[in-house]
Short mmCIF file of C-alpha atoms in Angstrom, two decimals:
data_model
loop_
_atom_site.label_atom_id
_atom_site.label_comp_id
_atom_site.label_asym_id
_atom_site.label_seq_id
_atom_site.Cartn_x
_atom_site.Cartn_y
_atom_site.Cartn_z
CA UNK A 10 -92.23 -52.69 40.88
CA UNK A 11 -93.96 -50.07 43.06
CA UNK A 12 -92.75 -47.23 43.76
CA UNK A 13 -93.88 -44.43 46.24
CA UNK A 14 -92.66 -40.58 45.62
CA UNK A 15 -92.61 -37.97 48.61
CA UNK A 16 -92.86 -34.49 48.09
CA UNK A 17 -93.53 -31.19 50.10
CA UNK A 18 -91.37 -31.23 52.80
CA UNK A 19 -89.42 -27.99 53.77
CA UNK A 20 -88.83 -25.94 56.99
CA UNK A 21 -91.41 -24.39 58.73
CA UNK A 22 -92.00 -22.08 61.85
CA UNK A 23 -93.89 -23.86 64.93
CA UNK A 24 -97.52 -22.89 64.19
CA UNK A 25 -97.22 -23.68 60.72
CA UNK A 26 -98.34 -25.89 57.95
CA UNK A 27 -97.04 -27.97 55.70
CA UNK A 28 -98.37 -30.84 52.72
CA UNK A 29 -96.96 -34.24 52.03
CA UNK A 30 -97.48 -35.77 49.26
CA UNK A 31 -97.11 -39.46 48.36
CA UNK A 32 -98.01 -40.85 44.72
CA UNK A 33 -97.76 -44.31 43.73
CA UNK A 34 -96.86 -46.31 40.55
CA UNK A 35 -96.56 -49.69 39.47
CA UNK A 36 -99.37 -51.27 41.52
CA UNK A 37 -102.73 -51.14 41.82
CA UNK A 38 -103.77 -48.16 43.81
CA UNK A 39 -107.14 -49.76 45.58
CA UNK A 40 -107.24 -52.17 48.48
CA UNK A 41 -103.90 -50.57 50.04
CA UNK A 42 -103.13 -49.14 53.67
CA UNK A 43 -100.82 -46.17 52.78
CA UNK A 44 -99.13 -44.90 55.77
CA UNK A 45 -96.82 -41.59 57.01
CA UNK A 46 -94.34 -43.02 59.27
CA UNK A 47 -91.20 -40.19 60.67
CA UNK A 48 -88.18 -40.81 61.90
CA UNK A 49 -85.85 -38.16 63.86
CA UNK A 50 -82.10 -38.79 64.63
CA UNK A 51 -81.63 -41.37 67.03
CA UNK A 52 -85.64 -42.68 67.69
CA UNK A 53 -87.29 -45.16 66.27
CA UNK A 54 -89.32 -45.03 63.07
CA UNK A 55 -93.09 -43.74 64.50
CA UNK A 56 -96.36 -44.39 63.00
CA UNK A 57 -98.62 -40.93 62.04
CA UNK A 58 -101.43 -41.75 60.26
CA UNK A 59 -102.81 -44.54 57.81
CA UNK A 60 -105.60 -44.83 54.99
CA UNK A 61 -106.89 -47.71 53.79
CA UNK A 62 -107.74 -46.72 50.47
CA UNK A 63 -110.35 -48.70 49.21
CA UNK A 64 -112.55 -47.60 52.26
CA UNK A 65 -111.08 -44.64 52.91
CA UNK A 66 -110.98 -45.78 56.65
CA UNK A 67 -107.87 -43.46 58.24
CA UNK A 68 -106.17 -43.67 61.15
CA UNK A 69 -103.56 -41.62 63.38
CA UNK A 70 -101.02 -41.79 66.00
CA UNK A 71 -102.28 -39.70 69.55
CA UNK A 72 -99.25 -37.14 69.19
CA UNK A 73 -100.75 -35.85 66.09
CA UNK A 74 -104.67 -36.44 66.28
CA UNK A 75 -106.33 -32.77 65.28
CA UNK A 76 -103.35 -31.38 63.70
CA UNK A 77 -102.59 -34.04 60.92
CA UNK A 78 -104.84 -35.11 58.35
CA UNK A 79 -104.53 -38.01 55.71
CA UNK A 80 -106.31 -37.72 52.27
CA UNK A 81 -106.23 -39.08 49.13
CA UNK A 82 -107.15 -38.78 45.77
CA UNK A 83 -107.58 -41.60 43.62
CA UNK A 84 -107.62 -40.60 40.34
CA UNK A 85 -104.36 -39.41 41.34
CA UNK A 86 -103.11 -42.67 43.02
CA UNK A 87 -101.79 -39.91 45.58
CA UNK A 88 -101.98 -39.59 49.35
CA UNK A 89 -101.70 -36.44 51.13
CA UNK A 90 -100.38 -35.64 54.91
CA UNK A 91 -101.69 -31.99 55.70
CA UNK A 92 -99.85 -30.79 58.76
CA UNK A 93 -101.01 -28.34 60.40
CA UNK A 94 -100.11 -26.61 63.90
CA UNK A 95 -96.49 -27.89 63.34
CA UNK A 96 -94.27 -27.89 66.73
CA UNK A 97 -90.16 -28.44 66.94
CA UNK A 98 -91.21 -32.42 68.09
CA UNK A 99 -92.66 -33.09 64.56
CA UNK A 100 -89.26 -32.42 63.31
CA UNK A 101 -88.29 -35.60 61.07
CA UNK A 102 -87.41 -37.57 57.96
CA UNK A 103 -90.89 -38.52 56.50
CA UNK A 104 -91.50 -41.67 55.07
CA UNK A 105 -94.50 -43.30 52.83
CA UNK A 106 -95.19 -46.44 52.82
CA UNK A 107 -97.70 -49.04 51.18
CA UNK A 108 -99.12 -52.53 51.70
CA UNK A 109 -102.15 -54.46 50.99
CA UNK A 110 -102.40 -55.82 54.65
CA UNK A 111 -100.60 -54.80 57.43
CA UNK A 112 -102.72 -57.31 60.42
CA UNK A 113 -104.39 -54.48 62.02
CA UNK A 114 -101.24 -53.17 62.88
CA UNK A 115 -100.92 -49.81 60.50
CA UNK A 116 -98.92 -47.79 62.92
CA UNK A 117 -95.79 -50.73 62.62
CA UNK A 118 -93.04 -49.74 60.25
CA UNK A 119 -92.05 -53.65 59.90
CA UNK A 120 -95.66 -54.44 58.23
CA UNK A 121 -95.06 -52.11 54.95
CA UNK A 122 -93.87 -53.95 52.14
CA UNK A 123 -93.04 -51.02 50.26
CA UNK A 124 -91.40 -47.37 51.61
CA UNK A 125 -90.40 -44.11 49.87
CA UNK A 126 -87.44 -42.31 50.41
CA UNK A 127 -88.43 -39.84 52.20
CA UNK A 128 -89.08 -35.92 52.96
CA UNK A 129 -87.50 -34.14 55.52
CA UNK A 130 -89.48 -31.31 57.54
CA UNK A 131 -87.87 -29.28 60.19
CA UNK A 132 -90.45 -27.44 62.65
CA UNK A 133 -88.25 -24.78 63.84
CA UNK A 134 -88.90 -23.08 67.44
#
């Protein structure tokens, strides 16, 4: 059974920074797309970024491109979502999720088998 565990979400000031962190068990960590997806109140659930793991190949949504970065260490079977230059629109539940393939399509919600339960971070004004 894998399972994905989120940590290091919190409240921040806009202009500030903030670390996610995603670590998975129960399945082989290589040859998976790992992704950040976030969801506010009443929107759909939004792609951030991706990494595929076993190339290390990464890949983000426009809205955060030069603020958010996506990392990983392996030994760690852990993912990382640095945040940086937070604003009130990044406000949202924070979700993990994991797949071996996801057709090219990493930024789709729909196409990870597996999703943690999330982290909230508020960006306040």
């Amino acid at each position: 059974q894998v399972q994905l565990v989120e940590s290091g979400g919190g409240s921040v000031q806009a202009g500030g920074s903030l670390r996610l962190s995603c670590t998975v068990s129960g399945s082989t960590y290589s040859r998976m797309y790992m992704g950040w997806f976030r969801q506010a109140p009443g929107q759909e659930r939004e792609g951030v970024a991706a990494i595929y793991t076993h190339a290390n190949a990464t890949y983000y949504a426009d809205s955060v491109k030069g603020r958010f970065t996506i990392s990983q260490d392996s030994a760690m079977n852990t993912v990382y979502l640095q945040m940086n230059s937070l604003k009130p629109e990044d406000t949202a539940m924070y979700y993990c999720a994991a797949d071996r393939f996801v057709g090219g399509s990493w930024y789709r919600a729909e196409r990870y088998k597996h999703v943690g339960q999330g982290t909230q971070v508020t960006v306040s004004s």
